């Protein structure tokens, strides 16, 4: 190691010869939008195992396993019915966290329903929200 490289390493507080690992960059909105669309398709197609694989550890602990996700899918389908049309798909933020919103009309429900996939900084699903648009929390200002 050259004297210049050693001086730079010491100035940066890095031991000579060590590599500073950087955290991977958070996924951008385009990547999260694509993932959100995929998650929504999996939800409607009953692919609980695929959804479970994309949950954060905390979300997995609350999901009740793959079977818990299957039960939630069944409950949603029996209440909402079949999706009749997609009104909006977009990325937004709430409390600083990126969210994919899928808003649609359903055969058994008079109001539009919103499915929200909440992502962490690693692109994992940290939470899910589902319900009438009228009861959906407002996104952060400017998002």
mmCIF file with all atom_site columns, C-alpha atoms in Angstrom:
data_model
loop_
_atom_site.group_PDB
_atom_site.id
_atom_site.type_symbol
_atom_site.label_atom_id
_atom_site.label_alt_id
_atom_site.label_comp_id
_atom_site.label_asym_id
_atom_site.label_entity_id
_atom_site.label_seq_id
_atom_site.pdbx_PDB_ins_code
_atom_site.Cartn_x
_atom_site.Cartn_y
_atom_site.Cartn_z
_atom_site.occupancy
_atom_site.B_iso_or_equiv
_atom_site.pdbx_formal_charge
_atom_site.auth_seq_id
_atom_site.auth_comp_id
_atom_site.auth_asym_id
_atom_site.auth_atom_id
_atom_site.pdbx_PDB_model_num
ATOM 1   C CA . UNK A 1 1   ? 0.000   0.000   0.000   1.00 0.00 ? 1   UNK A CA 1
ATOM 2   C CA . UNK A 1 2   ? 1.384   3.387   -0.965  1.00 0.00 ? 2   UNK A CA 1
ATOM 3   C CA . UNK A 1 3   ? 1.923   6.113   1.614   1.00 0.00 ? 3   UNK A CA 1
ATOM 4   C CA . UNK A 1 4   ? -0.813  8.188   -0.066  1.00 0.00 ? 4   UNK A CA 1
ATOM 5   C CA . UNK A 1 5   ? -3.325  5.297   0.089   1.00 0.00 ? 5   UNK A CA 1
ATOM 6   C CA . UNK A 1 6   ? -2.395  4.614   3.724   1.00 0.00 ? 6   UNK A CA 1
ATOM 7   C CA . UNK A 1 7   ? -2.869  8.287   4.625   1.00 0.00 ? 7   UNK A CA 1
ATOM 8   C CA . UNK A 1 8   ? -6.256  8.352   2.890   1.00 0.00 ? 8   UNK A CA 1
ATOM 9   C CA . UNK A 1 9   ? -7.356  5.158   4.642   1.00 0.00 ? 9   UNK A CA 1
ATOM 10  C CA . UNK A 1 10  ? -6.338  6.541   8.023   1.00 0.00 ? 10  UNK A CA 1
ATOM 11  C CA . UNK A 1 11  ? -8.049  9.876   7.313   1.00 0.00 ? 11  UNK A CA 1
ATOM 12  C CA . UNK A 1 12  ? -11.268 8.049   6.479   1.00 0.00 ? 12  UNK A CA 1
ATOM 13  C CA . UNK A 1 13  ? -11.003 5.934   9.604   1.00 0.00 ? 13  UNK A CA 1
ATOM 14  C CA . UNK A 1 14  ? -10.629 2.721   7.637   1.00 0.00 ? 14  UNK A CA 1
ATOM 15  C CA . UNK A 1 15  ? -8.076  0.125   8.597   1.00 0.00 ? 15  UNK A CA 1
ATOM 16  C CA . UNK A 1 16  ? -5.604  -0.400  5.756   1.00 0.00 ? 16  UNK A CA 1
ATOM 17  C CA . UNK A 1 17  ? -6.562  -3.360  3.593   1.00 0.00 ? 17  UNK A CA 1
ATOM 18  C CA . UNK A 1 18  ? -10.219 -3.421  4.646   1.00 0.00 ? 18  UNK A CA 1
ATOM 19  C CA . UNK A 1 19  ? -13.079 -2.943  2.270   1.00 0.00 ? 19  UNK A CA 1
ATOM 20  C CA . UNK A 1 20  ? -15.976 -0.749  3.267   1.00 0.00 ? 20  UNK A CA 1
ATOM 21  C CA . UNK A 1 21  ? -19.227 -2.472  2.365   1.00 0.00 ? 21  UNK A CA 1
ATOM 22  C CA . UNK A 1 22  ? -22.015 -0.235  1.191   1.00 0.00 ? 22  UNK A CA 1
ATOM 23  C CA . UNK A 1 23  ? -25.627 -1.050  1.746   1.00 0.00 ? 23  UNK A CA 1
ATOM 24  C CA . UNK A 1 24  ? -27.391 -1.832  -1.512  1.00 0.00 ? 24  UNK A CA 1
ATOM 25  C CA . UNK A 1 25  ? -29.355 1.059   -2.903  1.00 0.00 ? 25  UNK A CA 1
ATOM 26  C CA . UNK A 1 26  ? -33.073 1.015   -2.213  1.00 0.00 ? 26  UNK A CA 1
ATOM 27  C CA . UNK A 1 27  ? -35.128 -0.071  -5.223  1.00 0.00 ? 27  UNK A CA 1
ATOM 28  C CA . UNK A 1 28  ? -36.444 2.821   -7.288  1.00 0.00 ? 28  UNK A CA 1
ATOM 29  C CA . UNK A 1 29  ? -40.136 3.490   -7.860  1.00 0.00 ? 29  UNK A CA 1
ATOM 30  C CA . UNK A 1 30  ? -40.118 1.789   -11.272 1.00 0.00 ? 30  UNK A CA 1
ATOM 31  C CA . UNK A 1 31  ? -38.821 -1.458  -9.744  1.00 0.00 ? 31  UNK A CA 1
ATOM 32  C CA . UNK A 1 32  ? -41.313 -1.250  -6.876  1.00 0.00 ? 32  UNK A CA 1
ATOM 33  C CA . UNK A 1 33  ? -44.159 -0.513  -9.304  1.00 0.00 ? 33  UNK A CA 1
ATOM 34  C CA . UNK A 1 34  ? -43.297 -3.639  -11.303 1.00 0.00 ? 34  UNK A CA 1
ATOM 35  C CA . UNK A 1 35  ? -43.098 -5.684  -8.100  1.00 0.00 ? 35  UNK A CA 1
ATOM 36  C CA . UNK A 1 36  ? -46.388 -4.235  -6.832  1.00 0.00 ? 36  UNK A CA 1
ATOM 37  C CA . UNK A 1 37  ? -48.145 -5.253  -10.036 1.00 0.00 ? 37  UNK A CA 1
ATOM 38  C CA . UNK A 1 38  ? -46.681 -8.748  -9.753  1.00 0.00 ? 38  UNK A CA 1
ATOM 39  C CA . UNK A 1 39  ? -47.726 -9.053  -6.094  1.00 0.00 ? 39  UNK A CA 1
ATOM 40  C CA . UNK A 1 40  ? -51.278 -8.012  -6.997  1.00 0.00 ? 40  UNK A CA 1
ATOM 41  C CA . UNK A 1 41  ? -51.478 -10.616 -9.766  1.00 0.00 ? 41  UNK A CA 1
ATOM 42  C CA . UNK A 1 42  ? -50.199 -13.266 -7.365  1.00 0.00 ? 42  UNK A CA 1
ATOM 43  C CA . UNK A 1 43  ? -52.786 -12.190 -4.794  1.00 0.00 ? 43  UNK A CA 1
ATOM 44  C CA . UNK A 1 44  ? -55.651 -12.540 -7.273  1.00 0.00 ? 44  UNK A CA 1
ATOM 45  C CA . UNK A 1 45  ? -54.271 -15.839 -8.617  1.00 0.00 ? 45  UNK A CA 1
ATOM 46  C CA . UNK A 1 46  ? -53.895 -17.359 -5.148  1.00 0.00 ? 46  UNK A CA 1
ATOM 47  C CA . UNK A 1 47  ? -50.095 -17.673 -5.253  1.00 0.00 ? 47  UNK A CA 1
ATOM 48  C CA . UNK A 1 48  ? -49.632 -17.318 -1.499  1.00 0.00 ? 48  UNK A CA 1
ATOM 49  C CA . UNK A 1 49  ? -46.176 -18.894 -1.487  1.00 0.00 ? 49  UNK A CA 1
ATOM 50  C CA . UNK A 1 50  ? -44.880 -16.309 -3.969  1.00 0.00 ? 50  UNK A CA 1
ATOM 51  C CA . UNK A 1 51  ? -46.293 -13.481 -1.843  1.00 0.00 ? 51  UNK A CA 1
ATOM 52  C CA . UNK A 1 52  ? -44.830 -14.956 1.335   1.00 0.00 ? 52  UNK A CA 1
ATOM 53  C CA . UNK A 1 53  ? -41.373 -15.082 -0.244  1.00 0.00 ? 53  UNK A CA 1
ATOM 54  C CA . UNK A 1 54  ? -41.462 -11.284 -0.726  1.00 0.00 ? 54  UNK A CA 1
ATOM 55  C CA . UNK A 1 55  ? -42.442 -10.386 2.846   1.00 0.00 ? 55  UNK A CA 1
ATOM 56  C CA . UNK A 1 56  ? -40.022 -8.846  5.322   1.00 0.00 ? 56  UNK A CA 1
ATOM 57  C CA . UNK A 1 57  ? -39.246 -10.907 8.426   1.00 0.00 ? 57  UNK A CA 1
ATOM 58  C CA . UNK A 1 58  ? -41.638 -8.771  10.476  1.00 0.00 ? 58  UNK A CA 1
ATOM 59  C CA . UNK A 1 59  ? -44.444 -9.182  7.953   1.00 0.00 ? 59  UNK A CA 1
ATOM 60  C CA . UNK A 1 60  ? -43.817 -12.938 7.814   1.00 0.00 ? 60  UNK A CA 1
ATOM 61  C CA . UNK A 1 61  ? -44.178 -13.113 11.593  1.00 0.00 ? 61  UNK A CA 1
ATOM 62  C CA . UNK A 1 62  ? -47.590 -11.413 11.349  1.00 0.00 ? 62  UNK A CA 1
ATOM 63  C CA . UNK A 1 63  ? -48.873 -13.240 8.260   1.00 0.00 ? 63  UNK A CA 1
ATOM 64  C CA . UNK A 1 64  ? -49.654 -16.608 9.798   1.00 0.00 ? 64  UNK A CA 1
ATOM 65  C CA . UNK A 1 65  ? -47.488 -18.350 7.228   1.00 0.00 ? 65  UNK A CA 1
ATOM 66  C CA . UNK A 1 66  ? -48.524 -19.246 3.703   1.00 0.00 ? 66  UNK A CA 1
ATOM 67  C CA . UNK A 1 67  ? -51.795 -20.641 5.048   1.00 0.00 ? 67  UNK A CA 1
ATOM 68  C CA . UNK A 1 68  ? -52.603 -17.324 6.722   1.00 0.00 ? 68  UNK A CA 1
ATOM 69  C CA . UNK A 1 69  ? -52.094 -15.549 3.400   1.00 0.00 ? 69  UNK A CA 1
ATOM 70  C CA . UNK A 1 70  ? -54.335 -18.088 1.655   1.00 0.00 ? 70  UNK A CA 1
ATOM 71  C CA . UNK A 1 71  ? -57.062 -17.432 4.215   1.00 0.00 ? 71  UNK A CA 1
ATOM 72  C CA . UNK A 1 72  ? -56.766 -13.670 3.691   1.00 0.00 ? 72  UNK A CA 1
ATOM 73  C CA . UNK A 1 73  ? -57.013 -14.170 -0.080  1.00 0.00 ? 73  UNK A CA 1
ATOM 74  C CA . UNK A 1 74  ? -60.153 -16.251 0.372   1.00 0.00 ? 74  UNK A CA 1
ATOM 75  C CA . UNK A 1 75  ? -61.720 -13.705 2.748   1.00 0.00 ? 75  UNK A CA 1
ATOM 76  C CA . UNK A 1 76  ? -61.022 -10.837 0.350   1.00 0.00 ? 76  UNK A CA 1
ATOM 77  C CA . UNK A 1 77  ? -62.420 -12.726 -2.629  1.00 0.00 ? 77  UNK A CA 1
ATOM 78  C CA . UNK A 1 78  ? -65.606 -13.753 -0.820  1.00 0.00 ? 78  UNK A CA 1
ATOM 79  C CA . UNK A 1 79  ? -66.282 -10.169 0.306   1.00 0.00 ? 79  UNK A CA 1
ATOM 80  C CA . UNK A 1 80  ? -65.149 -8.205  -2.753  1.00 0.00 ? 80  UNK A CA 1
ATOM 81  C CA . UNK A 1 81  ? -66.027 -10.661 -5.511  1.00 0.00 ? 81  UNK A CA 1
ATOM 82  C CA . UNK A 1 82  ? -64.261 -10.564 -8.863  1.00 0.00 ? 82  UNK A CA 1
ATOM 83  C CA . UNK A 1 83  ? -62.339 -7.556  -10.040 1.00 0.00 ? 83  UNK A CA 1
ATOM 84  C CA . UNK A 1 84  ? -64.322 -5.820  -12.776 1.00 0.00 ? 84  UNK A CA 1
ATOM 85  C CA . UNK A 1 85  ? -61.754 -3.199  -13.709 1.00 0.00 ? 85  UNK A CA 1
ATOM 86  C CA . UNK A 1 86  ? -58.574 -1.417  -12.695 1.00 0.00 ? 86  UNK A CA 1
ATOM 87  C CA . UNK A 1 87  ? -58.989 2.304   -12.015 1.00 0.00 ? 87  UNK A CA 1
ATOM 88  C CA . UNK A 1 88  ? -55.482 3.316   -10.898 1.00 0.00 ? 88  UNK A CA 1
ATOM 89  C CA . UNK A 1 89  ? -52.086 1.742   -10.300 1.00 0.00 ? 89  UNK A CA 1
ATOM 90  C CA . UNK A 1 90  ? -49.482 4.074   -8.854  1.00 0.00 ? 90  UNK A CA 1
ATOM 91  C CA . UNK A 1 91  ? -46.574 4.524   -6.505  1.00 0.00 ? 91  UNK A CA 1
ATOM 92  C CA . UNK A 1 92  ? -47.028 6.810   -3.527  1.00 0.00 ? 92  UNK A CA 1
ATOM 93  C CA . UNK A 1 93  ? -45.622 7.265   -0.036  1.00 0.00 ? 93  UNK A CA 1
ATOM 94  C CA . UNK A 1 94  ? -47.176 7.210   3.406   1.00 0.00 ? 94  UNK A CA 1
ATOM 95  C CA . UNK A 1 95  ? -45.122 8.016   6.501   1.00 0.00 ? 95  UNK A CA 1
ATOM 96  C CA . UNK A 1 96  ? -42.116 8.102   4.174   1.00 0.00 ? 96  UNK A CA 1
ATOM 97  C CA . UNK A 1 97  ? -42.510 4.476   3.070   1.00 0.00 ? 97  UNK A CA 1
ATOM 98  C CA . UNK A 1 98  ? -43.091 3.657   -0.595  1.00 0.00 ? 98  UNK A CA 1
ATOM 99  C CA . UNK A 1 99  ? -46.431 2.057   -1.396  1.00 0.00 ? 99  UNK A CA 1
ATOM 100 C CA . UNK A 1 100 ? -47.874 0.534   -4.531  1.00 0.00 ? 100 UNK A CA 1
ATOM 101 C CA . UNK A 1 101 ? -51.607 1.272   -4.856  1.00 0.00 ? 101 UNK A CA 1
ATOM 102 C CA . UNK A 1 102 ? -53.939 -0.887  -6.934  1.00 0.00 ? 102 UNK A CA 1
ATOM 103 C CA . UNK A 1 103 ? -57.426 0.605   -7.078  1.00 0.00 ? 103 UNK A CA 1
ATOM 104 C CA . UNK A 1 104 ? -60.178 -1.382  -8.733  1.00 0.00 ? 104 UNK A CA 1
ATOM 105 C CA . UNK A 1 105 ? -63.894 -2.027  -8.954  1.00 0.00 ? 105 UNK A CA 1
ATOM 106 C CA . UNK A 1 106 ? -65.269 -5.343  -7.722  1.00 0.00 ? 106 UNK A CA 1
ATOM 107 C CA . UNK A 1 107 ? -68.483 -7.265  -8.346  1.00 0.00 ? 107 UNK A CA 1
ATOM 108 C CA . UNK A 1 108 ? -69.642 -7.477  -4.712  1.00 0.00 ? 108 UNK A CA 1
ATOM 109 C CA . UNK A 1 109 ? -68.619 -4.030  -3.533  1.00 0.00 ? 109 UNK A CA 1
ATOM 110 C CA . UNK A 1 110 ? -70.198 -0.689  -4.441  1.00 0.00 ? 110 UNK A CA 1
ATOM 111 C CA . UNK A 1 111 ? -67.088 1.435   -3.845  1.00 0.00 ? 111 UNK A CA 1
ATOM 112 C CA . UNK A 1 112 ? -63.629 1.210   -5.361  1.00 0.00 ? 112 UNK A CA 1
ATOM 113 C CA . UNK A 1 113 ? -61.252 -0.945  -3.320  1.00 0.00 ? 113 UNK A CA 1
ATOM 114 C CA . UNK A 1 114 ? -57.558 -0.209  -2.839  1.00 0.00 ? 114 UNK A CA 1
ATOM 115 C CA . UNK A 1 115 ? -54.850 -2.809  -2.257  1.00 0.00 ? 115 UNK A CA 1
ATOM 116 C CA . UNK A 1 116 ? -51.665 -1.214  -0.889  1.00 0.00 ? 116 UNK A CA 1
ATOM 117 C CA . UNK A 1 117 ? -48.299 -2.961  -0.735  1.00 0.00 ? 117 UNK A CA 1
ATOM 118 C CA . UNK A 1 118 ? -45.979 -1.124  1.696   1.00 0.00 ? 118 UNK A CA 1
ATOM 119 C CA . UNK A 1 119 ? -42.262 -1.633  1.016   1.00 0.00 ? 119 UNK A CA 1
ATOM 120 C CA . UNK A 1 120 ? -39.173 -1.313  3.188   1.00 0.00 ? 120 UNK A CA 1
ATOM 121 C CA . UNK A 1 121 ? -35.823 0.025   1.955   1.00 0.00 ? 121 UNK A CA 1
ATOM 122 C CA . UNK A 1 122 ? -34.839 -3.445  0.701   1.00 0.00 ? 122 UNK A CA 1
ATOM 123 C CA . UNK A 1 123 ? -37.918 -3.788  -1.504  1.00 0.00 ? 123 UNK A CA 1
ATOM 124 C CA . UNK A 1 124 ? -39.599 -6.312  0.783   1.00 0.00 ? 124 UNK A CA 1
ATOM 125 C CA . UNK A 1 125 ? -43.280 -6.060  1.673   1.00 0.00 ? 125 UNK A CA 1
ATOM 126 C CA . UNK A 1 126 ? -43.503 -4.618  5.187   1.00 0.00 ? 126 UNK A CA 1
ATOM 127 C CA . UNK A 1 127 ? -47.270 -4.309  5.248   1.00 0.00 ? 127 UNK A CA 1
ATOM 128 C CA . UNK A 1 128 ? -50.468 -4.615  3.260   1.00 0.00 ? 128 UNK A CA 1
ATOM 129 C CA . UNK A 1 129 ? -53.610 -2.524  3.370   1.00 0.00 ? 129 UNK A CA 1
ATOM 130 C CA . UNK A 1 130 ? -56.915 -3.405  1.725   1.00 0.00 ? 130 UNK A CA 1
ATOM 131 C CA . UNK A 1 131 ? -60.213 -1.635  1.857   1.00 0.00 ? 131 UNK A CA 1
ATOM 132 C CA . UNK A 1 132 ? -62.558 0.938   0.373   1.00 0.00 ? 132 UNK A CA 1
ATOM 133 C CA . UNK A 1 133 ? -60.894 3.937   -1.210  1.00 0.00 ? 133 UNK A CA 1
ATOM 134 C CA . UNK A 1 134 ? -62.950 6.196   1.053   1.00 0.00 ? 134 UNK A CA 1
ATOM 135 C CA . UNK A 1 135 ? -61.209 4.664   4.087   1.00 0.00 ? 135 UNK A CA 1
ATOM 136 C CA . UNK A 1 136 ? -57.703 4.567   2.646   1.00 0.00 ? 136 UNK A CA 1
ATOM 137 C CA . UNK A 1 137 ? -55.215 6.789   4.513   1.00 0.00 ? 137 UNK A CA 1
ATOM 138 C CA . UNK A 1 138 ? -54.032 9.828   2.577   1.00 0.00 ? 138 UNK A CA 1
ATOM 139 C CA . UNK A 1 139 ? -50.524 9.593   1.117   1.00 0.00 ? 139 UNK A CA 1
ATOM 140 C CA . UNK A 1 140 ? -47.773 11.984  2.148   1.00 0.00 ? 140 UNK A CA 1
ATOM 141 C CA . UNK A 1 141 ? -48.061 15.473  0.685   1.00 0.00 ? 141 UNK A CA 1
ATOM 142 C CA . UNK A 1 142 ? -46.420 15.689  -2.714  1.00 0.00 ? 142 UNK A CA 1
ATOM 143 C CA . UNK A 1 143 ? -46.350 11.953  -3.374  1.00 0.00 ? 143 UNK A CA 1
#
